Coordinates of C-alpha atoms in Angstrom, one line a residue:
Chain H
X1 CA 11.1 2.0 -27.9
X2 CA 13.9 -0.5 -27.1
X3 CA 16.9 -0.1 -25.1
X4 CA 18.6 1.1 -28.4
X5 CA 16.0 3.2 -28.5
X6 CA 16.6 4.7 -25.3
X7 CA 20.2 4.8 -25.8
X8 CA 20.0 7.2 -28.5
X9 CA 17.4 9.3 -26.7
X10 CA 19.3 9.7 -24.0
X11 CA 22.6 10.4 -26.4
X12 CA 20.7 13.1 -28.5
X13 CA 19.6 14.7 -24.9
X14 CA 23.5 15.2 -23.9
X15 CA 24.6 16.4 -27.4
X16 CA 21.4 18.9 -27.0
X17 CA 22.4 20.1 -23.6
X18 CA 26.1 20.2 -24.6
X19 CA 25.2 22.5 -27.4
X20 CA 23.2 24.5 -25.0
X21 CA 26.2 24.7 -22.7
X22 CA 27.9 26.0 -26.0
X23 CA 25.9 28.7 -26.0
X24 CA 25.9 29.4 -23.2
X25 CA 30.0 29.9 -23.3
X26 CA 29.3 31.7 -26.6
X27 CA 27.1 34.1 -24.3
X28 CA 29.3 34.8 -21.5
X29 CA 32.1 35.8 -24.0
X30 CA 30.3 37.9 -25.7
X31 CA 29.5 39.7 -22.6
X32 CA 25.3 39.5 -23.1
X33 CA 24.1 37.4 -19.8
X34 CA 23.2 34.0 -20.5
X35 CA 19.0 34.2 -21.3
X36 CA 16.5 31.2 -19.3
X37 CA 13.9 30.5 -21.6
X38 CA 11.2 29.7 -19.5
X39 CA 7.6 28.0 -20.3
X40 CA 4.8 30.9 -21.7
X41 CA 3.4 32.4 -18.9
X42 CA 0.8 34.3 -20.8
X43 CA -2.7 33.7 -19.2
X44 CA -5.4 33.6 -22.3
X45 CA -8.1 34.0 -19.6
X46 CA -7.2 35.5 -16.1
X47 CA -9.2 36.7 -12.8
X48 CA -8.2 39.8 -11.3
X49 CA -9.1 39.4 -7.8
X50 CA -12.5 38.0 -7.8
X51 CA -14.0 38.3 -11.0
X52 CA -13.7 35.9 -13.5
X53 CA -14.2 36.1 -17.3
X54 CA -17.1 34.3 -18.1
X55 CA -16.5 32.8 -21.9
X56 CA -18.9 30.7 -23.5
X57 CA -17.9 27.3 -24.7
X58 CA -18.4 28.8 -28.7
X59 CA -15.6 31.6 -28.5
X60 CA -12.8 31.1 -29.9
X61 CA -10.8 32.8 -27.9
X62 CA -7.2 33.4 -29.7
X63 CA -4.3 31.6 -27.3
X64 CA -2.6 35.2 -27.4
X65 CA -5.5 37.1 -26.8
X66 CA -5.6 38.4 -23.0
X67 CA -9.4 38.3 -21.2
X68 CA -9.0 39.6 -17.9
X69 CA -11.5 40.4 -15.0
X70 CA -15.1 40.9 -15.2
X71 CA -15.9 40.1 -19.2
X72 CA -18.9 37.8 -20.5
X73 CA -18.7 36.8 -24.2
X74 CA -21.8 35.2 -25.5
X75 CA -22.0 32.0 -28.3
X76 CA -20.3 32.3 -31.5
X77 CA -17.9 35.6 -30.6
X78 CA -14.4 35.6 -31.3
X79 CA -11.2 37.1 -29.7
X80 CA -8.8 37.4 -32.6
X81 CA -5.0 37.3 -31.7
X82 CA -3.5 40.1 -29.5
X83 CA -6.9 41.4 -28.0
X84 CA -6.3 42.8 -24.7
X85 CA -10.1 42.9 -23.1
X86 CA -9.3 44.1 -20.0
X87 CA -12.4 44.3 -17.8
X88 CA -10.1 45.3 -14.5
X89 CA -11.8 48.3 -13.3
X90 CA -15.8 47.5 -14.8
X91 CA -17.5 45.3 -16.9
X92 CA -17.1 44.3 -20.2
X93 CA -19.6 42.3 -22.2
X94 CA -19.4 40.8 -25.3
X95 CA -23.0 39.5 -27.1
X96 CA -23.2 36.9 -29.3
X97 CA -21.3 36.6 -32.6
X98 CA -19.3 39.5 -32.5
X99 CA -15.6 39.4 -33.4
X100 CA -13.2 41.7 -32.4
X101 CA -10.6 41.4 -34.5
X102 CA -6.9 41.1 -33.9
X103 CA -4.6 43.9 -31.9
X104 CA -7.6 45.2 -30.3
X105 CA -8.0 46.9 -26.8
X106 CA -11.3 47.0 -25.1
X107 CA -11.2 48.8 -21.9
X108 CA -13.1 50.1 -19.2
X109 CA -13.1 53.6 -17.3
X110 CA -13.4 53.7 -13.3
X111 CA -13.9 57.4 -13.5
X112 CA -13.9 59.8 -15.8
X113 CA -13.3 63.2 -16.3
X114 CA -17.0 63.9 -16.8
X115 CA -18.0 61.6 -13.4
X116 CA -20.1 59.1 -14.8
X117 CA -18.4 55.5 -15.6
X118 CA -20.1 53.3 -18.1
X119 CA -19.1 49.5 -18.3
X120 CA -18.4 48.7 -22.0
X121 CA -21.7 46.8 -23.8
X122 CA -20.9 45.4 -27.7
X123 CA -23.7 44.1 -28.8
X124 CA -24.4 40.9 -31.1
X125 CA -23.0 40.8 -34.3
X126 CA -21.2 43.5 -34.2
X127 CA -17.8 43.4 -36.0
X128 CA -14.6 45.6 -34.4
X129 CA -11.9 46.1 -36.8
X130 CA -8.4 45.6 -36.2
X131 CA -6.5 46.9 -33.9
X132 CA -9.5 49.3 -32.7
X133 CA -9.6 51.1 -29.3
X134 CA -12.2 50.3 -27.8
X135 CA -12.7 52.5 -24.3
X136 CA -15.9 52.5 -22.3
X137 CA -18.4 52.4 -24.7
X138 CA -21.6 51.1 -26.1
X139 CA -21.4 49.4 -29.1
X140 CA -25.3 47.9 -29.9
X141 CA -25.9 45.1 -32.2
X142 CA -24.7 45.2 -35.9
X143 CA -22.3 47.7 -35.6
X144 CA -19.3 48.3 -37.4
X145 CA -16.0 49.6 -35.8
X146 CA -13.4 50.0 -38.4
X147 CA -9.9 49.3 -38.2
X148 CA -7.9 51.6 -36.1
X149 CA -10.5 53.3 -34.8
X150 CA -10.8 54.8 -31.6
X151 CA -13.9 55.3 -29.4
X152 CA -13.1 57.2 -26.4
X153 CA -15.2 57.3 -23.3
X154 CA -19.1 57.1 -22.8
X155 CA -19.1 56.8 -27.3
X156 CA -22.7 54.9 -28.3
X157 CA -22.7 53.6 -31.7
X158 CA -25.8 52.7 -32.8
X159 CA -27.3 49.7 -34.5
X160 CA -25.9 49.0 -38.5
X161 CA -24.0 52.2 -37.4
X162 CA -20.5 51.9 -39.1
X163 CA -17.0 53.9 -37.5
X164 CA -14.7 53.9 -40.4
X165 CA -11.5 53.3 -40.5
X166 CA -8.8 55.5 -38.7
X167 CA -11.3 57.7 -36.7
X168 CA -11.2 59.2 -33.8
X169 CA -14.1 59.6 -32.2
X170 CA -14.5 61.9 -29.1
X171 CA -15.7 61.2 -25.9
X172 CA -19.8 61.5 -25.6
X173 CA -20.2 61.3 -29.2
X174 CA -23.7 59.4 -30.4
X175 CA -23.1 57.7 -33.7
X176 CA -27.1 57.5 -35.1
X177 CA -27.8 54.7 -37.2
X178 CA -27.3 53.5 -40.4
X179 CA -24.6 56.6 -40.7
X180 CA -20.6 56.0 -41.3
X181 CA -18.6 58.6 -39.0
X182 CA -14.9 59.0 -39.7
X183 CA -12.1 61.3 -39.6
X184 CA -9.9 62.9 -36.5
X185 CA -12.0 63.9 -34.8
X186 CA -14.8 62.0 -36.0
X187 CA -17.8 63.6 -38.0
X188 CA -20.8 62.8 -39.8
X189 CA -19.8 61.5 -43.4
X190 CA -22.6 59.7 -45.1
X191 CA -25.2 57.7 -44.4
X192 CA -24.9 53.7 -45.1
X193 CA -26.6 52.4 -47.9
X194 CA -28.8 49.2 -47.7
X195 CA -26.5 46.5 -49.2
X196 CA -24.1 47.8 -46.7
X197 CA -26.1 47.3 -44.0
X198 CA -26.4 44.0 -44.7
X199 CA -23.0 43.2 -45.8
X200 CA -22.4 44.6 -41.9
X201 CA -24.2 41.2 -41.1
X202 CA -22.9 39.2 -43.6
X203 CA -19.0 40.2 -42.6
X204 CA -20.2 38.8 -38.7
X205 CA -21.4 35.9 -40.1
X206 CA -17.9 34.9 -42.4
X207 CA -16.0 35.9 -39.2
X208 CA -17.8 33.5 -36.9
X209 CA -17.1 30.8 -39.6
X210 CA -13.6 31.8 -39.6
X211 CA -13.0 31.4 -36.3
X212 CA -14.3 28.1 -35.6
X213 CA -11.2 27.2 -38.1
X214 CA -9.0 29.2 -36.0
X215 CA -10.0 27.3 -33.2
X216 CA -10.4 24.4 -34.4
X217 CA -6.3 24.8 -35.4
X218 CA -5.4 26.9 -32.3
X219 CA -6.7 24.0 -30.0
X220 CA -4.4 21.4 -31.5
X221 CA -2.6 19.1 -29.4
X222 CA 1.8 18.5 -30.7
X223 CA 1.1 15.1 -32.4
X224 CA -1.7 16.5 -34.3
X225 CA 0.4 18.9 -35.5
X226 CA 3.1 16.6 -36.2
X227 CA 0.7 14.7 -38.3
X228 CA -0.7 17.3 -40.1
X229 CA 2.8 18.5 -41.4
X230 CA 4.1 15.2 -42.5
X231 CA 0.7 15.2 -44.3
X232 CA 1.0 18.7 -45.3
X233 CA 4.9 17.8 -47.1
X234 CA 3.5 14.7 -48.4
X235 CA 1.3 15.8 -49.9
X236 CA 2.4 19.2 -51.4
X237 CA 4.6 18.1 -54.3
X238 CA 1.6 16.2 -55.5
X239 CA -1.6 17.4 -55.5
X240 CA -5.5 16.3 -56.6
X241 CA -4.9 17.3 -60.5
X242 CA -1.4 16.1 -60.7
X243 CA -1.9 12.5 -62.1
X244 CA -5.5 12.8 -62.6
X245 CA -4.9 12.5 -66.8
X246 CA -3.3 8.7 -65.8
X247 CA -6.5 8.0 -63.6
X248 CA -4.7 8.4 -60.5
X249 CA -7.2 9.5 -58.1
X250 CA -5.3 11.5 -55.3
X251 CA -7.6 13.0 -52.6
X252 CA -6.8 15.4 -50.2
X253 CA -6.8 14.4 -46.7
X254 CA -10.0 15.6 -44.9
X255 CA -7.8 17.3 -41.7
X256 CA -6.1 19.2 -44.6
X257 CA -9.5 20.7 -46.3
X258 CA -11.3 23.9 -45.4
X259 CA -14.8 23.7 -44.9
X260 CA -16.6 25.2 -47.6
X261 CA -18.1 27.8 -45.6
X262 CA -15.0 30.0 -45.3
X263 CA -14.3 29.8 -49.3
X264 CA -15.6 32.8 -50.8
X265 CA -18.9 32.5 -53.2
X266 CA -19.1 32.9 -56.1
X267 CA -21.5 35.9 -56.9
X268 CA -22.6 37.2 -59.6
X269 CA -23.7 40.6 -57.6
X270 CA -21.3 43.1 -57.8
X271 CA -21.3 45.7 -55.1
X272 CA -19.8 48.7 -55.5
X273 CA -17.9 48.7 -51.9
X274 CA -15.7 46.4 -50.2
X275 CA -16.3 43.3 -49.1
X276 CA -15.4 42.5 -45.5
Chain Z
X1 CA -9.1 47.2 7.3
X2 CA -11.8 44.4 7.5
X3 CA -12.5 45.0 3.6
X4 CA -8.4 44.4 2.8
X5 CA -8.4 41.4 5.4
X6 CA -11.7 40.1 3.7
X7 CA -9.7 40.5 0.2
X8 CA -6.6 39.1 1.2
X9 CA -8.5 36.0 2.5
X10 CA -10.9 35.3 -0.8
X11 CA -7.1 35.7 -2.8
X12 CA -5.3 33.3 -0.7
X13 CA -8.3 31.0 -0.7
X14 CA -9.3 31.4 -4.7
X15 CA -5.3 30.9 -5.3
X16 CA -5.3 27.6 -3.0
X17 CA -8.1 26.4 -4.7
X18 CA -7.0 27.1 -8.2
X19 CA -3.5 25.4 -7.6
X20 CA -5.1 21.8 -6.2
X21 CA -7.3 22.1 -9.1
X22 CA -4.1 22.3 -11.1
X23 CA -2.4 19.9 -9.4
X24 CA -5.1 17.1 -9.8
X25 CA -5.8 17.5 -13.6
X26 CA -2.3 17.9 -14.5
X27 CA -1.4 14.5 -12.9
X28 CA -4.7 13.2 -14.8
X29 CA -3.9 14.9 -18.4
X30 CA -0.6 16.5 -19.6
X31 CA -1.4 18.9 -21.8
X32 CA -4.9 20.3 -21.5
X33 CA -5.7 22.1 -17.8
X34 CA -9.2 21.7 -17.0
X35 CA -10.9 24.2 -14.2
X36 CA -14.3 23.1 -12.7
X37 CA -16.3 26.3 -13.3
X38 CA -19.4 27.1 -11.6
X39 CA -21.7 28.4 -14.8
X40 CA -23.5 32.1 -13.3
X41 CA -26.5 31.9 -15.0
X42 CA -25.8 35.4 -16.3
X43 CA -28.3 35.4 -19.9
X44 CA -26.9 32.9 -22.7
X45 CA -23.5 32.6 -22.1
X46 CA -22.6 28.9 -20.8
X47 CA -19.1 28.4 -20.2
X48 CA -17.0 25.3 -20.9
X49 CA -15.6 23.7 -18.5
X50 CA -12.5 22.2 -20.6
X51 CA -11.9 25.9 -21.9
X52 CA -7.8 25.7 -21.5
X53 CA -7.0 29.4 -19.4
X54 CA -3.3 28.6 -19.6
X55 CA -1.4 27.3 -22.1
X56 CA 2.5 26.3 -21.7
X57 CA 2.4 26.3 -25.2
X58 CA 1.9 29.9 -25.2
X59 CA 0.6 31.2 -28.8
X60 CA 2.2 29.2 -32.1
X61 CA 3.9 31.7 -34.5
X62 CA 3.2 29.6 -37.6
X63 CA -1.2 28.6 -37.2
X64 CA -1.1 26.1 -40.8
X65 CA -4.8 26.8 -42.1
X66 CA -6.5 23.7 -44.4
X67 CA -3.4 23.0 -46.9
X68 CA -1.8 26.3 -46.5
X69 CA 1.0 27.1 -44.5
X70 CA 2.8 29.8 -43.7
X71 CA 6.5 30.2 -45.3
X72 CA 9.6 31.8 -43.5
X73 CA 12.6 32.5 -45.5
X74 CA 16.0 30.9 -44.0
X75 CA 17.2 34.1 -43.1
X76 CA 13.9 36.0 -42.1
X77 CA 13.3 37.3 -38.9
X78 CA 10.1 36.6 -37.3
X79 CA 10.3 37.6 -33.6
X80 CA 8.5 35.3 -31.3
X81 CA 5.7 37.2 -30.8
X82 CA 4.0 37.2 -34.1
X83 CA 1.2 35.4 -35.3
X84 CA 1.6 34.3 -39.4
X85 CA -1.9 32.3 -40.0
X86 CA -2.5 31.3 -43.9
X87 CA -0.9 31.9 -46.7
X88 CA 1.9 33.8 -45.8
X89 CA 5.5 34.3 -47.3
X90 CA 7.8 35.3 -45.9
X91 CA 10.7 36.2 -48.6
X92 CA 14.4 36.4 -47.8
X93 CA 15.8 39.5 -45.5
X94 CA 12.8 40.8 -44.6
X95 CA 12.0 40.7 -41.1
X96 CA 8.3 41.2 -39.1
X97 CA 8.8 42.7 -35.3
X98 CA 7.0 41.8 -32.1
X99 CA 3.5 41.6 -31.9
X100 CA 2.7 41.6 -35.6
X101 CA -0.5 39.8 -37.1
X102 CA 0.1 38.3 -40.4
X103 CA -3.8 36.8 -41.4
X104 CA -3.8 35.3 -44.7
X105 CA -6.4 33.0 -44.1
X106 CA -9.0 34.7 -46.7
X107 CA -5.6 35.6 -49.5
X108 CA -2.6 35.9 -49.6
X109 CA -0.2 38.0 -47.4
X110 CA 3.6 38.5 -49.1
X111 CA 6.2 40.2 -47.8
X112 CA 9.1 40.8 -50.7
X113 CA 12.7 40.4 -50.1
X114 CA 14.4 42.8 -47.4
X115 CA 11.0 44.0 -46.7
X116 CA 10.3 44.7 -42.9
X117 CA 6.7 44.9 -41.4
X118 CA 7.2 46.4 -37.6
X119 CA 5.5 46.4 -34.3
X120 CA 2.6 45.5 -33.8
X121 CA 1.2 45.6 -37.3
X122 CA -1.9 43.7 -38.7
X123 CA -1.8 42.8 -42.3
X124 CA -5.1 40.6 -43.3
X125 CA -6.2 40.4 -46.7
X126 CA -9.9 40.0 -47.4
X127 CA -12.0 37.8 -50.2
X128 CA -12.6 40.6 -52.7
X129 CA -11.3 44.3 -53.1
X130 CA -13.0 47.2 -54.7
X131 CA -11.2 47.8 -57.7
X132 CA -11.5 44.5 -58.8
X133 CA -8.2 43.8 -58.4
X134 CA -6.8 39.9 -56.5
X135 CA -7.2 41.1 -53.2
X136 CA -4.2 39.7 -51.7
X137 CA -1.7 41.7 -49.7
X138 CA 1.6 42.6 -51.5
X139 CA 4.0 44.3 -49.9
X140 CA 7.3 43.9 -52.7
X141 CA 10.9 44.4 -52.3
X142 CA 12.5 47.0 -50.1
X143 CA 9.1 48.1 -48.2
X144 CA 9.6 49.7 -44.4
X145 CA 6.2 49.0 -42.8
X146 CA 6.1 51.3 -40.0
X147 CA 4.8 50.3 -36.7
X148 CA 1.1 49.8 -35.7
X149 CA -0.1 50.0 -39.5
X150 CA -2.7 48.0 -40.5
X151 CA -2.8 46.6 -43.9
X152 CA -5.7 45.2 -45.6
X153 CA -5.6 43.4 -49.2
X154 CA -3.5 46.3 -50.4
X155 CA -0.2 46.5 -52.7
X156 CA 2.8 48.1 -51.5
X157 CA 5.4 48.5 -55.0
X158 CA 9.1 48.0 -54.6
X159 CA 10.8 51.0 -52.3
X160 CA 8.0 52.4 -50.1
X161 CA 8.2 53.3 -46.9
X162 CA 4.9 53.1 -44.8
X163 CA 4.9 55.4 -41.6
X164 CA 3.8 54.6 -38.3
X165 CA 0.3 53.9 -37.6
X166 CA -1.1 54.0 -41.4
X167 CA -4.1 52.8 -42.3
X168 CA -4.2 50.8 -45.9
X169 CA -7.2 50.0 -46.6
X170 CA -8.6 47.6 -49.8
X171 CA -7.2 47.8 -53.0
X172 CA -5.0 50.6 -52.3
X173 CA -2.0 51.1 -53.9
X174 CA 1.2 52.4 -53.3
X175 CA 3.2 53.1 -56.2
X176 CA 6.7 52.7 -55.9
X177 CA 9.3 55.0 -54.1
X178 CA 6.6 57.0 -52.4
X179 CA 6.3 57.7 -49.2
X180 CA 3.3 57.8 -46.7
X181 CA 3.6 60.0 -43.2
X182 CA 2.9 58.3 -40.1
X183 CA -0.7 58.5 -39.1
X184 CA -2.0 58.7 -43.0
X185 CA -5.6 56.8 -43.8
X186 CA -6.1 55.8 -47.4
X187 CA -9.2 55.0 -47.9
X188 CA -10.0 51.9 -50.6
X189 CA -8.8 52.2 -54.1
X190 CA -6.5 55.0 -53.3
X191 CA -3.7 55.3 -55.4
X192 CA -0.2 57.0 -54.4
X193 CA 1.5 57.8 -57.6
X194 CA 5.4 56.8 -57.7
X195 CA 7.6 59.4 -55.6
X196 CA 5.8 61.5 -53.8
X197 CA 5.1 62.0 -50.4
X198 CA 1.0 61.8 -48.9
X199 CA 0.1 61.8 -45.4
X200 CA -3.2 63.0 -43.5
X201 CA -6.5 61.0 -43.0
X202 CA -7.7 60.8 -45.3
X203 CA -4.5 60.8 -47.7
X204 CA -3.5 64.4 -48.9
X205 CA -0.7 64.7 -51.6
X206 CA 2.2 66.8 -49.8
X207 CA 5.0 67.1 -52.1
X208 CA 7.1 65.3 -54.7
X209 CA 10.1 63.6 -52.9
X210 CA 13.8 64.5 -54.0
X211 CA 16.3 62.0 -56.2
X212 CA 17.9 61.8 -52.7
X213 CA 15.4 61.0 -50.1
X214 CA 14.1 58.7 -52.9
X215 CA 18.2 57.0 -52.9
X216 CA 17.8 56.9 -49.0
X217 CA 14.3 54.7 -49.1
X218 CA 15.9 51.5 -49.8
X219 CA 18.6 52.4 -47.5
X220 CA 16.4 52.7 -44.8
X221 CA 15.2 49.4 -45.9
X222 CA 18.4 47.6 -46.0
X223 CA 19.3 48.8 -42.1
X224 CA 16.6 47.6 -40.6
X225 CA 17.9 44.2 -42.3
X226 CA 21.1 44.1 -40.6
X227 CA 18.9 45.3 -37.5
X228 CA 17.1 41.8 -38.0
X229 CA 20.4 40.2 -38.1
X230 CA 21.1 40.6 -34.5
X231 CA 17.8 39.9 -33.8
X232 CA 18.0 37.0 -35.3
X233 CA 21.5 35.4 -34.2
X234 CA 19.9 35.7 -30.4
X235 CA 17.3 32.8 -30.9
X236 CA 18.7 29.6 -31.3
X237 CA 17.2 27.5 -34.1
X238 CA 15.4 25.0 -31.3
X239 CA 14.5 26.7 -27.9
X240 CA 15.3 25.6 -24.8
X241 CA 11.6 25.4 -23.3
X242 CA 11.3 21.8 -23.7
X243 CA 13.8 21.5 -20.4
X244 CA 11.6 23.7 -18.7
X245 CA 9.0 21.5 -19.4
X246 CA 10.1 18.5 -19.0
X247 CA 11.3 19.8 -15.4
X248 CA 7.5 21.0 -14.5
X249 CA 5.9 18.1 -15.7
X250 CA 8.7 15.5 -13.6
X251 CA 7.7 17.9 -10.5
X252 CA 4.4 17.6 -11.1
X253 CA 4.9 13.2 -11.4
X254 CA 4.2 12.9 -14.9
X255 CA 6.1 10.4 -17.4
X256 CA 7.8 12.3 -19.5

């Protein structure tokens, strides 16, 4: 950029600070005290004292998500935005391709009411709802936690086990497998059917996919973003079919097309519950 | 005494260590902060050692997915701290609070004029629902979301108000000018009929609400709009981070 250029840089960056310093004035007369911004300060991944969260190079680890202390997440997991895993007190481990989904809380317990303190084991695959609590547990492989549940101390949910939504489940409870438990507090509802057992695994698989787009985005430095945008306004008055009668050929830009992975398929199966 | 003196020692030294570490990749690379890790062999898990642990950047409110990307009306509130991913809307006068996850990236997530999703809430929408149904999330005109609820793929009519940490799950729908208690479950597929008042886990019909508490439900709607007002009017249209930053990275003897 020429001296022009600079000129004009430098004249924007006094008309920004003196409309800052309007603010500012605006502030002070209105009595509130005049708010710093600073930079984010939020730590995605942070030691407490010594220990370290060990996260393998496949997680996508959401940039608001919070991994502290002693927590190992195996390939292909994913920390969804807002997760708190906060392995402080005891360890938390994650296995491979298990997402916890966003608003969660995973804890641990240094003691307990009972005396003995469990660190908190997920297993592979396993998929935990939104917003679940998540408190010194063991969740083995192919689980499902449902959204807003709760799993209080020393909890095992077996394998292809499912917590539905909303439960509370007590402390010491054993969830057997292939049986859905649900309710305040929770109890025995009905046992899983097969397709559901395996939509469990399916519904790990679609997240894992997911969240290498997440990441993919998250990681994104400013001018790719800036790119992407003009791209995204260019091309959103016109898209693929809108001149394709006059043999136009338009084509979307790759950066701006979702792999075909995360697009749902088209089935002709119906099954009679929901599809996660 | 030895074991605090021990502790104090590995702090200082791990916090020495990470800051020269900082020091030198920040002067080689602006944005991306890369920590030599020492993989523990510890089963499968093999760290990365460009995996960013802090980002100034912090967490972006509006994550564009593929050729969607999430819209805010001009006079919406959308506090900082909320993450809209997808295909989101965001019509005019509604307002989402702190710490809310708005997830369209499998369907679509709207949120109807003067609507207001609170605290910490998790709306997601997922490929297919139950009943059949589109399974996108649509929460219409005059809807108070309570805090901590968690919505999935569910529609919310015009006038409702959602209490605190309710759980909707897919395909249910909530007729309009009802009202569900804080703490209620529905489970998928369930239908509130229009003006009454359910609540319990799972959903329990309570009562039939009045003419007047029905009046009050847009009401309560409307206030938490002028609430978002001065929310709004306290963040200026462009922060003022970029000074911050620009000051760090000078200190730090990188062009700016």
């Amino acid at each position: 950029m020429g001296t022009l250029g600079r000129v004009i840089y430098t004249v924007g960056n006094w008309i920004r600070g003196s409309g800052q310093a309007l603010d500012r004035v605006g502030s002070r007369l209105q009595g509130s005290p005049y708010f710093h911004e600073h930079i984010s300060r939020h730590r995605t991944l942070m030691n407490v004292f010594d220990k370290s969260p060990l996260v393998d190079k496949d997680v996508f680890v959401a940039p608001s998500a919070s991994v502290i202390g002693d927590v190992q997440i195996g390939k292909g997991s994913s920390i969804w935005y807002g997760v708190v895993l906060r392995g402080d007190v005891n360890n938390i481990s994650v296995g491979t391709g298990t997402n916890i989904q966003d608003n969660s809380l995973v804890h641990v317990a240094k003691t307990n009411i009972s005396g003995n303190v469990k660190p908190t084991i997920i297993g592979d695959n396993v998929t935990v709802g939104h917003s679940a609590v998540i408190h010194g547990c063991t969740v083995e492989d192919d689980s499902f936690v449902g959204m807003g549940a709760t799993l209080l101390d020393g909890v095992v949910v077996e394998k292809h086990a499912m917590v539905a939504a909303g439960a509370l489940v007590l402390q010491n409870t054993r969830i057997p497998s292939g049986e859905v438990w649900g309710g305040n507090p929770a109890k025995f509802m009905r046992k899983l059917t097969d397709e559901e057992i395996e939509y469990i695994s399916k519904s790990a698989e679609n997240y894992i996919n997911l969240a290498h787009i997440h990441a993919a985005e998250n990681t994104k430095s400013f001018d790719q973003i800036e790119v992407e945008r003009a791209l995204r306004k260019k091309y959103a008055n016109k898209d693929e079919d809108y001149d394709s009668m006059l043999g136009i050929v338009r084509e979307t830009p790759a950066s701006l097309v979702l792999p075909d992975n995360v697009l749902p398929e088209k089935t002709s199966v119906r099954v009679p519950t929901t599809h996660y | 005494m030895a074991t605090s003196l021990a502790r104090i020692s590995r702090r200082g030294i791990a916090y020495a260590l990470s800051s020269n570490l900082i020091r030198r990749s920040f002067a080689a690379e602006a944005v991306v902060l890369k920590t030599t890790e020492v993989p523990k062999p510890i089963s499968e898990v093999t760290p990365s050692p460009d995996r960013v642990k802090w980002d100034y950047r912090g967490q972006r409110q509006i994550i564009p997915l593929g050729q969607w990307l999430p819209k805010v009306a001009v006079d919406a509130y959308v506090a900082p701290n909320v993450v809209l991913a997808g295909q989101v809307t965001v019509w005019d006068g509604s307002s989402v609070w702190n710490g809310a996850v708005l997830r369209g990236d499998l369907n679509k997530i709207t949120l109807g004029f003067c609507s207001n999703v609170q605290e910490r809430c998790v709306v997601h929408a997922a490929w297919s629902s139950p009943t059949g149904l589109p399974a996108e999330t649509l929460i219409d005109r005059y809807v108070t979301v309570g805090a901590y609820s968690l919505l999935r793929s569910c529609t919310i009519e015009p006038e409702c108000i959602i209490g605190q940490h309710s759980i909707l799950m897919e395909g249910s729908l909530v007729e309009t000018r009802s009202i569900l208690e804080a703490g209620s479950v529905l489970p998928p597929g369930r239908r509130i009929p229009s003006g009454e008042l359910w609540g319990g886990n799972p959903a329990r019909f309570i009562r039939t609400l009045t003419n007047e508490e029905t009046l009050e439900i847009p009401k309560l709607a409307v206030a938490i709009n002028h609430l978002s007002g001065d929310y709004f009017s306290e963040y200026l249209p462009y922060s003022t981070v970029y000074l911050e930053v620009e000051k760090f990275k000078k200190s730090l003897g990188i062009a700016v």
